[in-house]
Amino acid sequence: MDFAAVKKSSALHPKPAGLALQYGTAGFRTEAERLDHVMFRMGLLAVLRSRATASTIGVMVTASHNPEEDNGVKLIDPHGEMLHPLWEEYATQLANAEEQELQKVMTEICQKEAVDLHKDALVFIGRDTRPSSKKLSQSVIDGISVLGGQYHDYGLVTTPQLHYMVCCQNTQGQYGKATLEGYYQKLSKAFVELIKQANSSSSGDSQRHLKVDCANGIGALKLMEMERYFPKEVLIHLYNDGTKEKLNHLCGADYVKVHQKPPTGLDMKPNERCCSLDGDADRIVYYYKDTADHFHLIDGDKIATLISIFLKELLVKVEQTLKIAVIQTAYANGSSTRYLEEIMKVPVHCVKTGVKHLHHKAQEFDVGVYFEANGHGTVLFSKAAETKIRQLAKEEKDDERREAAKMLENTIDLINQTVGDAISDMLVIEAILALKGLTMQQWDAIYTDLPNRLLKVQVADRHLIDTTDAERHVVAPPGLQEKIDALVKKYKSSRAFVRPSGTEDIVRIYAEADKQENADALAHEVSLAVYHLAGGVGTPPQP
């Protein structure tokens, strides 16, 4: 490794003194002007990872739903999945190393991972629409180039599109063509087929209107490019397309979910279908207004339920013993869990918060559906399940079974299995609503959410709180779980849990109950218990 060249190049991307960052689920994220050195170093790391795995690695420059002034970066592993946890640690070490430690940290990574420095390295780069993203992706390129790596810069893409490209490249095109054109063609072909199957079975108005809030981000550009591939029955109207306002400002999936209200810049009429993407288009939520002008949010739990119902019905039709499961976190609404398990007879598994835990668990089943309540999620099909379904779609003699197998096959092709993808998820939802002839109200009425409340309490040290059972049970500090159990007993259909934040000294509290005032009261009482038993700071929580 030419350390003289690395040193010289690194000096052009100096690290601000005393800055320490942590690579988490979202990669690195902070104010854009503090990230130049991180980008350069992630270029270096991507080359080492590429050589260590003998595969193409992705580097995505984005801060997703954060404000426009922020930016961030995440690395994408060979199958389009998130970076391996061990390499997340390397990323943190490399980003935080002072100039004079850089060589030592890089040498240690190479030794631990037996990196062959003579191997070829290829890195795919993508970026979102933030003003800072172009310059920062150039810093990534500087890092790749100084280590002699090759790169392909896709320019402006959604995060899931880059995940898709990396997977296509490393499966030698088995997953698809590693181009935007290839992505649009694969998804739209499957979508057109499903809509055709819907039109043949339904009567009446086949025109389908959907209003999309694009968070003033990359989703707008990519949906505009994709529009010409859509069937004429589907009319997508784009709002917050980035031409006038700031990215994520008073709009986007995160804003709608947190504030439980429509985004600015989108005018809703009663019963219109609307959805919001987030800033890098890897999350989606749906919503509508009823005739009494009440806002109804359809979040990740209800999206997972709709997709699960659809897939379960098709699997029953093709009479295969394929196992389907839904993976949730403790934040999933209790009503959704009950509906899936008791009515649909679909097993539900609960895992720790974080996409990587959901994704990992979903890989254990023939068909694994996972969504976080915030609208980030996808469906994974095992290789065996996919092979079986494709075979049935081709060879099955019975018309109804073959038709069901074809629907499953098109669904496999429409879903981006590498990661949650707002555009792909949106098309899956649109196809299912068309095939089942469901209105927004009917979808919303599948089950009624239990009223819930999220709170947070500041503590002196979040590490004092330890949980088990997918974060649903506190094991430390002593006495806290017993107190929560006693409080929960006071309210009907209630549950509550607390978990430490992964990034700051706060404890997050979730409570649900039969009525909103009970959920609010329970959340408040639990927050007081946390404050008193887990080292709360500042004034005690107020109701």
Coordinates of C-alpha atoms in Angstrom, one line a residue:
M1 CA 0.0 0.0 0.0
D2 CA 1.4 3.4 -1.0
F3 CA 1.1 5.2 2.4
A4 CA 3.0 8.2 1.2
A5 CA 0.2 8.8 -1.4
V6 CA -2.5 8.1 1.1
K7 CA -1.0 10.5 3.6
K8 CA -0.6 13.2 1.0
S9 CA -4.2 12.8 -0.2
S10 CA -5.6 12.6 3.3
A11 CA -4.0 15.9 4.1
L12 CA -6.4 17.4 1.5
H13 CA -9.3 16.0 3.5
P14 CA -8.3 16.9 7.1
K15 CA -10.2 15.7 10.1
P16 CA -11.6 18.4 12.4
A17 CA -9.9 18.2 15.8
G18 CA -11.7 16.3 18.4
L19 CA -14.6 15.2 16.2
A20 CA -15.7 11.6 17.0
L21 CA -18.5 9.9 15.0
Q22 CA -20.2 6.5 15.3
Y23 CA -21.2 4.3 12.4
G24 CA -24.7 3.1 13.2
T25 CA -27.7 1.6 11.3
A26 CA -27.8 4.7 9.2
G27 CA -24.1 4.8 8.6
F28 CA -22.5 8.2 9.5
R29 CA -24.7 11.3 9.8
T30 CA -23.9 14.8 10.8
E31 CA -23.7 18.4 9.4
A32 CA -22.3 18.2 5.9
E33 CA -19.3 20.5 6.5
R34 CA -17.9 18.0 9.0
L35 CA -17.9 15.0 6.7
D36 CA -15.2 15.6 4.1
H37 CA -12.6 13.4 5.9
V38 CA -15.2 10.7 6.6
M39 CA -16.1 10.5 2.9
F40 CA -12.4 10.2 1.9
R41 CA -11.8 7.5 4.4
M42 CA -15.0 5.6 3.5
G43 CA -13.6 5.5 0.0
L44 CA -10.5 3.9 1.4
L45 CA -12.5 1.4 3.5
A46 CA -14.7 0.5 0.5
V47 CA -11.6 -0.5 -1.4
L48 CA -10.4 -2.7 1.5
R49 CA -13.8 -4.3 1.8
S50 CA -14.0 -4.9 -1.9
R51 CA -10.6 -6.7 -1.8
A52 CA -11.5 -8.6 1.3
T53 CA -14.7 -10.0 -0.2
A54 CA -13.6 -10.1 -3.9
S55 CA -16.8 -8.3 -4.7
T56 CA -18.2 -4.9 -5.7
I57 CA -19.1 -2.7 -2.7
G58 CA -21.5 0.3 -2.7
V59 CA -21.0 3.8 -1.1
M60 CA -24.2 5.9 -0.8
V61 CA -23.9 9.6 0.1
T62 CA -27.2 10.5 1.9
A63 CA -28.6 11.5 5.2
S64 CA -32.1 10.2 4.4
H65 CA -34.8 12.1 6.3
N66 CA -32.4 14.4 8.1
P67 CA -32.5 18.2 7.3
E68 CA -30.9 19.4 4.1
E69 CA -27.9 20.8 5.9
D70 CA -26.8 17.4 7.1
N71 CA -25.3 14.6 5.1
G72 CA -24.1 11.1 5.6
V73 CA -22.6 8.0 4.1
K74 CA -23.3 4.2 4.3
L75 CA -21.5 1.3 2.7
I76 CA -23.4 -1.5 1.0
D77 CA -22.2 -5.1 1.2
P78 CA -22.0 -7.6 -1.7
H79 CA -25.6 -8.9 -1.8
G80 CA -27.0 -5.4 -1.5
E81 CA -27.3 -5.7 2.3
M82 CA -26.1 -3.4 5.1
L83 CA -22.4 -3.4 6.0
H84 CA -21.2 -6.3 8.2
P85 CA -21.2 -5.3 12.0
L86 CA -17.4 -6.0 12.3
W87 CA -16.7 -3.6 9.4
E88 CA -19.1 -1.0 11.1
E89 CA -16.5 -1.0 13.9
Y90 CA -13.6 -0.6 11.4
A91 CA -15.5 2.3 9.8
T92 CA -15.8 4.1 13.2
Q93 CA -12.1 3.5 14.0
L94 CA -11.0 4.8 10.5
A95 CA -13.3 7.9 10.6
N96 CA -12.1 8.8 14.1
A97 CA -8.3 8.2 13.6
E98 CA -6.1 11.2 13.9
E99 CA -3.9 11.8 10.8
Q100 CA -0.8 10.1 12.3
E101 CA -2.9 7.0 13.3
L102 CA -4.4 6.4 9.8
Q103 CA -1.7 4.1 8.6
K104 CA -1.8 2.0 11.7
V105 CA -5.6 1.6 11.6
M106 CA -5.5 0.6 7.9
T107 CA -2.7 -1.9 8.4
E108 CA -4.6 -3.5 11.3
I109 CA -7.8 -3.9 9.2
C110 CA -5.7 -5.5 6.4
Q111 CA -4.0 -7.9 8.8
K112 CA -7.2 -8.9 10.6
E113 CA -9.2 -9.4 7.4
A114 CA -6.2 -10.9 5.3
V115 CA -6.8 -8.2 2.6
D116 CA -4.9 -9.0 -0.6
L117 CA -3.8 -5.5 -1.7
H118 CA -3.0 -6.7 -5.2
K119 CA -6.6 -7.7 -5.9
D120 CA -8.9 -5.6 -8.1
A121 CA -11.4 -3.5 -6.3
L122 CA -14.6 -2.0 -7.6
V123 CA -16.9 0.4 -5.8
F124 CA -20.3 1.7 -6.9
I125 CA -21.1 5.3 -5.8
G126 CA -24.5 7.0 -5.5
R127 CA -25.8 10.2 -4.0
D128 CA -28.9 12.1 -3.1
T129 CA -30.0 15.6 -4.1
R130 CA -28.5 17.6 -1.2
P131 CA -26.4 20.6 -2.3
S132 CA -23.4 19.0 -0.5
S133 CA -23.6 15.5 -2.0
K134 CA -21.7 16.1 -5.2
K135 CA -18.6 17.5 -3.5
L136 CA -18.7 14.8 -0.8
S137 CA -19.0 12.0 -3.3
Q138 CA -15.9 13.4 -5.0
S139 CA -14.1 12.9 -1.7
V140 CA -15.2 9.3 -1.7
I141 CA -13.7 9.0 -5.2
D142 CA -10.4 10.5 -4.0
G143 CA -10.2 7.8 -1.3
I144 CA -11.0 5.0 -3.8
S145 CA -8.5 6.3 -6.4
V146 CA -5.5 6.7 -4.0
L147 CA -5.7 2.9 -3.2
G148 CA -5.9 2.0 -6.9
G149 CA -9.6 1.0 -6.8
Q150 CA -11.9 1.3 -9.7
Y151 CA -15.3 3.0 -9.4
H152 CA -18.6 3.5 -11.2
D153 CA -20.4 6.7 -10.2
Y154 CA -24.2 6.3 -10.7
G155 CA -24.7 10.0 -9.7
L156 CA -28.2 10.8 -8.5
V157 CA -30.0 7.6 -7.3
T158 CA -32.2 6.5 -4.5
T159 CA -30.5 4.5 -1.7
P160 CA -32.4 1.3 -2.6
Q161 CA -31.4 1.7 -6.3
L162 CA -27.7 1.6 -5.3
H163 CA -28.3 -1.5 -3.1
Y164 CA -30.0 -3.1 -6.2
M165 CA -27.1 -2.3 -8.5
V166 CA -24.6 -3.8 -6.1
C167 CA -26.6 -7.0 -5.8
C168 CA -27.0 -7.2 -9.6
Q169 CA -23.3 -6.8 -10.2
N170 CA -22.3 -9.4 -7.6
T171 CA -24.8 -12.0 -8.8
Q172 CA -23.4 -11.6 -12.4
G173 CA -26.8 -10.2 -13.5
Q174 CA -28.9 -13.0 -12.0
Y175 CA -30.8 -10.5 -9.9
G176 CA -31.1 -8.0 -12.8
K177 CA -29.1 -5.5 -14.9
A178 CA -26.9 -3.2 -12.9
T179 CA -28.3 -0.1 -14.6
L180 CA -31.1 2.3 -13.8
E181 CA -32.8 1.3 -17.1
G182 CA -32.5 -2.4 -15.9
Y183 CA -34.1 -1.4 -12.5
Y184 CA -37.0 0.4 -14.2
Q185 CA -37.6 -2.3 -16.7
K186 CA -37.6 -5.2 -14.2
L187 CA -40.0 -3.5 -11.8
S188 CA -42.3 -2.0 -14.4
K189 CA -42.6 -5.3 -16.3
A190 CA -43.7 -7.1 -13.1
F191 CA -46.1 -4.2 -12.2
V192 CA -47.7 -4.1 -15.7
E193 CA -48.3 -7.9 -15.5
L194 CA -50.0 -7.6 -12.1
I195 CA -52.1 -4.6 -13.2
K196 CA -53.2 -6.7 -16.2
Q197 CA -54.3 -9.5 -13.9
A198 CA -56.2 -7.0 -11.9
N199 CA -58.0 -5.5 -14.9
S200 CA -59.0 -8.9 -16.2
S201 CA -60.8 -9.6 -12.9
S202 CA -62.3 -6.2 -12.1
S203 CA -65.0 -4.1 -13.7
G204 CA -65.7 -0.3 -13.6
D205 CA -63.2 2.5 -13.4
S206 CA -59.7 1.1 -14.1
Q207 CA -58.1 4.6 -13.7
R208 CA -56.0 4.6 -10.6
H209 CA -54.9 8.0 -9.1
L210 CA -52.2 8.3 -6.5
K211 CA -50.7 11.5 -5.0
V212 CA -47.1 11.2 -4.0
D213 CA -45.2 13.5 -1.6
C214 CA -41.6 13.1 -2.7
A215 CA -40.1 15.0 0.3
N216 CA -38.4 17.4 -2.2
G217 CA -35.8 14.6 -2.7
I218 CA -34.4 12.1 -5.1
G219 CA -37.7 10.1 -5.3
A220 CA -39.2 12.8 -7.4
L221 CA -36.5 12.6 -10.1
K222 CA -36.5 8.8 -10.2
L223 CA -40.3 8.6 -10.4
M224 CA -40.3 11.1 -13.3
E225 CA -37.8 8.9 -15.1
M226 CA -39.8 5.8 -14.4
E227 CA -43.2 7.3 -15.3
R228 CA -43.0 6.4 -19.0
Y229 CA -42.8 2.7 -18.0
F230 CA -46.1 2.7 -16.1
P231 CA -49.3 1.3 -17.6
K232 CA -51.8 4.0 -18.7
E233 CA -54.3 3.0 -16.1
V234 CA -52.0 4.2 -13.3
L235 CA -51.7 8.0 -12.9
I236 CA -49.1 9.2 -10.4
H237 CA -49.2 12.8 -9.4
L238 CA -46.0 14.1 -7.8
Y239 CA -45.8 16.8 -5.1
N240 CA -42.9 18.3 -3.2
D241 CA -40.7 17.4 -6.2
G242 CA -37.7 19.5 -5.1
T243 CA -38.2 22.4 -7.6
K244 CA -39.3 24.9 -5.0
E245 CA -38.8 23.9 -1.4
K246 CA -36.1 22.3 0.8
L247 CA -35.5 18.6 1.2
N248 CA -37.6 17.0 4.0
H249 CA -38.9 20.4 5.2
L250 CA -42.5 19.9 6.5
C251 CA -42.9 16.9 4.3
G252 CA -41.8 13.3 3.7
A253 CA -42.6 10.0 5.3
D254 CA -40.9 10.8 8.6
Y255 CA -42.7 14.1 9.0
V256 CA -46.1 12.6 8.3
K257 CA -45.5 9.7 10.6
V258 CA -44.2 11.8 13.5
H259 CA -46.7 14.6 13.2
Q260 CA -49.7 12.5 12.1
K261 CA -50.7 15.0 9.6
P262 CA -50.4 15.6 5.8
P263 CA -47.3 17.2 4.4
T264 CA -47.4 20.9 3.3
G265 CA -47.5 21.2 -0.5
L266 CA -50.0 18.4 -1.0
D267 CA -53.7 19.2 -1.2
M268 CA -55.9 16.3 0.0
K269 CA -59.5 15.7 -1.0
P270 CA -61.6 13.2 0.9
N271 CA -60.8 9.5 0.2
E272 CA -57.9 10.3 -2.2
R273 CA -55.0 7.8 -2.0
C274 CA -51.8 9.6 -0.9
C275 CA -48.4 8.5 0.1
S276 CA -45.1 10.0 1.2
L277 CA -41.5 8.9 0.5
D278 CA -38.6 10.0 2.7
G279 CA -35.5 11.9 1.5
D280 CA -33.6 9.0 0.0
A281 CA -36.8 7.0 -0.9
D282 CA -36.3 3.9 1.3
R283 CA -39.4 4.5 3.4
I284 CA -43.1 5.0 2.6
V285 CA -46.3 5.7 4.4
Y286 CA -49.8 6.0 3.0
Y287 CA -52.7 8.2 4.3
Y288 CA -56.1 9.7 3.4
K289 CA -58.7 12.0 4.7
D290 CA -62.3 10.7 5.3
T291 CA -65.4 12.7 4.4
A292 CA -65.4 14.2 7.9
D293 CA -62.0 15.6 7.2
H294 CA -60.2 13.3 9.6
F295 CA -56.6 12.3 8.7
H296 CA -55.8 8.6 8.7
L297 CA -52.2 7.3 8.6
I298 CA -51.5 3.9 7.2
D299 CA -48.0 3.0 8.5
G300 CA -45.5 0.2 8.1
D301 CA -47.6 -2.2 10.3
K302 CA -50.6 -1.9 8.1
I303 CA -48.5 -2.1 4.9
A304 CA -46.9 -5.4 6.2
T305 CA -50.4 -6.7 7.0
L306 CA -51.8 -5.9 3.5
I307 CA -48.8 -7.6 1.8
S308 CA -49.0 -10.6 4.2
I309 CA -52.7 -11.2 3.5
F310 CA -52.1 -11.0 -0.2
L311 CA -49.1 -13.4 -0.1
K312 CA -50.8 -15.9 2.3
E313 CA -53.9 -16.1 0.1
L314 CA -51.8 -16.8 -3.0
L315 CA -49.7 -19.4 -1.1
V316 CA -52.9 -21.2 0.0
K317 CA -54.1 -21.2 -3.7
V318 CA -50.9 -22.7 -5.1
E319 CA -51.2 -25.4 -2.3
Q320 CA -47.5 -25.2 -1.4
T321 CA -46.2 -25.8 2.1
L322 CA -44.1 -22.7 2.0
K323 CA -43.7 -21.0 5.4
I324 CA -44.6 -17.3 5.6
A325 CA -43.8 -15.1 8.7
V326 CA -44.0 -11.5 9.6
I327 CA -41.1 -9.9 11.5
Q328 CA -41.9 -6.9 13.8
T329 CA -40.2 -4.9 16.5
A330 CA -41.7 -4.1 19.9
Y331 CA -43.0 -0.8 18.4
A332 CA -45.5 -2.6 16.2
N333 CA -49.0 -1.9 17.2
G334 CA -50.5 -4.7 19.3
S335 CA -53.6 -4.8 17.0
S336 CA -51.5 -5.7 14.0
T337 CA -49.8 -8.6 15.9
R338 CA -53.1 -9.9 17.1
Y339 CA -54.8 -9.7 13.7
L340 CA -51.9 -11.5 11.9
E341 CA -51.6 -14.3 14.5
E342 CA -55.3 -14.8 15.3
I343 CA -57.2 -14.0 12.1
M344 CA -54.6 -14.6 9.4
K345 CA -52.8 -17.4 11.2
V346 CA -49.5 -15.9 10.1
P347 CA -46.7 -16.4 12.6
V348 CA -45.2 -13.1 14.0
H349 CA -41.6 -12.9 15.4
C350 CA -40.4 -9.9 17.4
V351 CA -36.8 -8.8 17.2
K352 CA -34.7 -5.9 18.5
T353 CA -35.2 -2.4 16.9
G354 CA -33.1 -1.8 13.7
V355 CA -33.5 -2.9 10.1
K356 CA -30.6 -5.3 10.2
H357 CA -32.3 -7.4 12.9
L358 CA -35.5 -7.5 11.0
H359 CA -33.8 -8.4 7.7
H360 CA -31.7 -11.1 9.4
K361 CA -34.7 -12.8 11.0
A362 CA -36.7 -12.6 7.7
Q363 CA -34.0 -14.7 6.0
E364 CA -35.0 -17.7 8.1
F365 CA -38.3 -18.2 6.3
D366 CA -39.5 -19.2 2.8
V367 CA -41.3 -15.8 2.7
G368 CA -40.3 -13.2 5.3
V369 CA -42.2 -9.9 5.5
Y370 CA -40.8 -7.1 7.6
F371 CA -41.7 -3.5 8.0
E372 CA -40.8 -1.0 10.7
A373 CA -43.8 1.2 11.7
N374 CA -41.9 4.2 10.0
G375 CA -42.5 2.5 6.6
H376 CA -39.1 0.9 6.0
G377 CA -39.4 -2.7 4.9
T378 CA -39.5 -5.3 2.2
V379 CA -40.2 -9.0 1.6
L380 CA -37.6 -11.7 1.3
F381 CA -38.1 -15.0 -0.6
S382 CA -35.8 -17.9 0.0
K383 CA -34.0 -19.4 -3.1
A384 CA -36.0 -22.6 -2.7
A385 CA -39.3 -20.7 -2.6
E386 CA -38.5 -18.6 -5.6
T387 CA -37.4 -21.6 -7.7
K388 CA -40.6 -23.5 -6.7
I389 CA -42.9 -20.5 -7.5
R390 CA -41.2 -19.8 -10.9
Q391 CA -41.5 -23.5 -11.8
L392 CA -45.3 -23.6 -10.9
A393 CA -45.9 -20.4 -12.9
K394 CA -44.4 -22.1 -16.0
E395 CA -45.6 -25.8 -15.6
E396 CA -48.7 -25.9 -13.4
K397 CA -51.6 -27.5 -15.3
D398 CA -54.5 -26.1 -13.1
D399 CA -55.5 -22.7 -14.4
E400 CA -56.2 -21.1 -11.0
R401 CA -53.1 -22.4 -9.4
R402 CA -50.9 -21.3 -12.3
E403 CA -52.5 -17.8 -12.3
A404 CA -51.7 -17.6 -8.5
A405 CA -48.2 -18.7 -9.1
K406 CA -47.7 -16.1 -11.8
M407 CA -48.9 -13.4 -9.4
L408 CA -46.4 -14.6 -6.8
E409 CA -43.7 -14.6 -9.5
N410 CA -44.5 -11.0 -10.5
T411 CA -44.5 -10.0 -6.9
I412 CA -41.0 -11.5 -6.4
D413 CA -39.8 -9.4 -9.4
L414 CA -41.5 -6.2 -8.2
I415 CA -40.1 -6.3 -4.7
N416 CA -36.5 -5.0 -4.1
Q417 CA -35.3 -7.8 -1.8
T418 CA -32.0 -6.1 -0.9
V419 CA -33.5 -3.4 1.3
G420 CA -36.7 -1.3 1.9
D421 CA -37.5 0.6 -1.3
A422 CA -40.2 3.2 -1.3
I423 CA -40.8 3.1 -5.1
S424 CA -40.9 -0.7 -5.2
D425 CA -43.1 -0.9 -2.1
M426 CA -45.5 1.7 -3.5
L427 CA -45.9 -0.4 -6.7
V428 CA -46.5 -3.6 -4.7
I429 CA -49.2 -1.8 -2.7
E430 CA -50.8 -0.3 -5.8
A431 CA -50.9 -3.7 -7.4
I432 CA -52.4 -5.4 -4.4
L433 CA -55.1 -2.7 -3.9
A434 CA -56.0 -3.1 -7.6
L435 CA -56.0 -6.9 -7.5
K436 CA -58.1 -7.0 -4.3
G437 CA -60.4 -4.1 -5.3
L438 CA -59.7 -2.4 -2.0
T439 CA -60.3 1.3 -1.2
M440 CA -58.2 3.1 1.4
Q441 CA -60.9 2.9 4.0
Q442 CA -61.3 -0.9 3.5
W443 CA -57.5 -1.3 3.9
D444 CA -57.5 0.9 6.9
A445 CA -60.4 -1.0 8.5
I446 CA -58.6 -4.4 8.4
Y447 CA -57.9 -3.7 12.1
T448 CA -58.0 -0.6 14.4
D449 CA -54.8 0.5 16.0
L450 CA -54.6 0.6 19.8
P451 CA -54.1 4.1 21.0
N452 CA -50.4 4.6 21.8
R453 CA -47.9 7.2 23.1
L454 CA -44.1 7.6 22.6
L455 CA -42.1 9.5 25.2
K456 CA -38.5 10.0 26.1
V457 CA -36.7 10.7 29.3
Q458 CA -33.2 12.1 29.6
V459 CA -30.8 10.1 31.8
A460 CA -27.3 10.5 33.1
D461 CA -26.1 7.3 31.5
R462 CA -28.2 5.2 29.1
H463 CA -25.9 2.2 29.6
L464 CA -27.5 1.6 33.0
I465 CA -30.6 0.3 31.2
D466 CA -30.4 -3.3 30.0
T467 CA -33.1 -5.2 28.2
T468 CA -33.9 -8.7 26.9
D469 CA -36.7 -10.4 25.0
A470 CA -36.3 -8.2 21.9
E471 CA -36.2 -5.1 24.1
R472 CA -39.6 -5.8 25.7
H473 CA -38.3 -6.6 29.2
V474 CA -35.9 -4.6 31.4
V475 CA -33.3 -6.6 33.4
A476 CA -31.4 -3.5 34.8
P477 CA -31.8 -1.3 36.8
P478 CA -33.5 -3.6 39.4
G479 CA -37.1 -2.9 40.3
L480 CA -37.9 -1.1 37.0
Q481 CA -39.6 -4.0 35.2
E482 CA -41.7 -4.9 38.3
K483 CA -42.8 -1.3 38.4
I484 CA -43.8 -1.3 34.7
D485 CA -45.7 -4.6 35.2
A486 CA -47.7 -3.1 38.0
L487 CA -48.5 0.0 36.0
V488 CA -49.6 -2.0 32.9
K489 CA -52.1 -4.0 35.1
K490 CA -54.1 -0.8 35.7
Y491 CA -55.2 -0.4 32.1
K492 CA -57.2 -2.5 29.6
S493 CA -55.5 -4.0 26.5
S494 CA -52.3 -2.3 27.6
R495 CA -48.5 -2.9 27.4
A496 CA -45.5 -0.8 27.8
F497 CA -41.7 -1.1 27.4
V498 CA -38.6 1.1 27.7
R499 CA -35.3 0.9 25.8
P500 CA -32.2 3.0 25.8
S501 CA -31.4 5.0 22.7
G502 CA -28.5 3.7 20.6
T503 CA -27.0 7.1 20.2
E504 CA -27.8 9.5 23.0
D505 CA -28.5 9.5 26.8
I506 CA -32.2 9.1 26.6
V507 CA -34.6 6.3 27.3
R508 CA -37.5 5.8 24.9
I509 CA -40.9 4.8 26.3
Y510 CA -43.7 3.1 24.4
A511 CA -47.2 2.5 25.8
E512 CA -50.5 1.4 24.4
A513 CA -53.9 0.9 25.9
D514 CA -57.6 0.7 25.0
K515 CA -58.1 4.5 25.1
Q516 CA -55.8 7.4 24.2
E517 CA -56.0 9.0 27.7
N518 CA -55.1 5.6 29.2
A519 CA -52.1 5.2 26.8
D520 CA -51.0 8.8 27.7
A521 CA -51.4 8.1 31.4
L522 CA -49.5 4.8 31.3
A523 CA -46.7 6.4 29.2
H524 CA -46.4 9.2 31.7
E525 CA -46.3 6.9 34.8
V526 CA -43.7 4.7 33.1
S527 CA -41.6 7.8 32.3
L528 CA -41.7 8.8 36.0
A529 CA -40.6 5.3 37.0
V530 CA -37.7 5.5 34.5
Y531 CA -36.8 9.0 35.8
H532 CA -36.7 7.8 39.5
L533 CA -35.1 4.3 39.0
A534 CA -32.8 4.9 36.1
G535 CA -31.1 8.2 36.9
G536 CA -33.2 10.8 35.2
V537 CA -31.8 14.3 34.8
G538 CA -33.4 17.7 34.8
T539 CA -37.0 18.2 36.0
P540 CA -39.2 15.1 36.4
P541 CA -41.5 14.4 33.4
Q542 CA -44.7 16.4 33.4
P543 CA -48.1 14.9 32.2

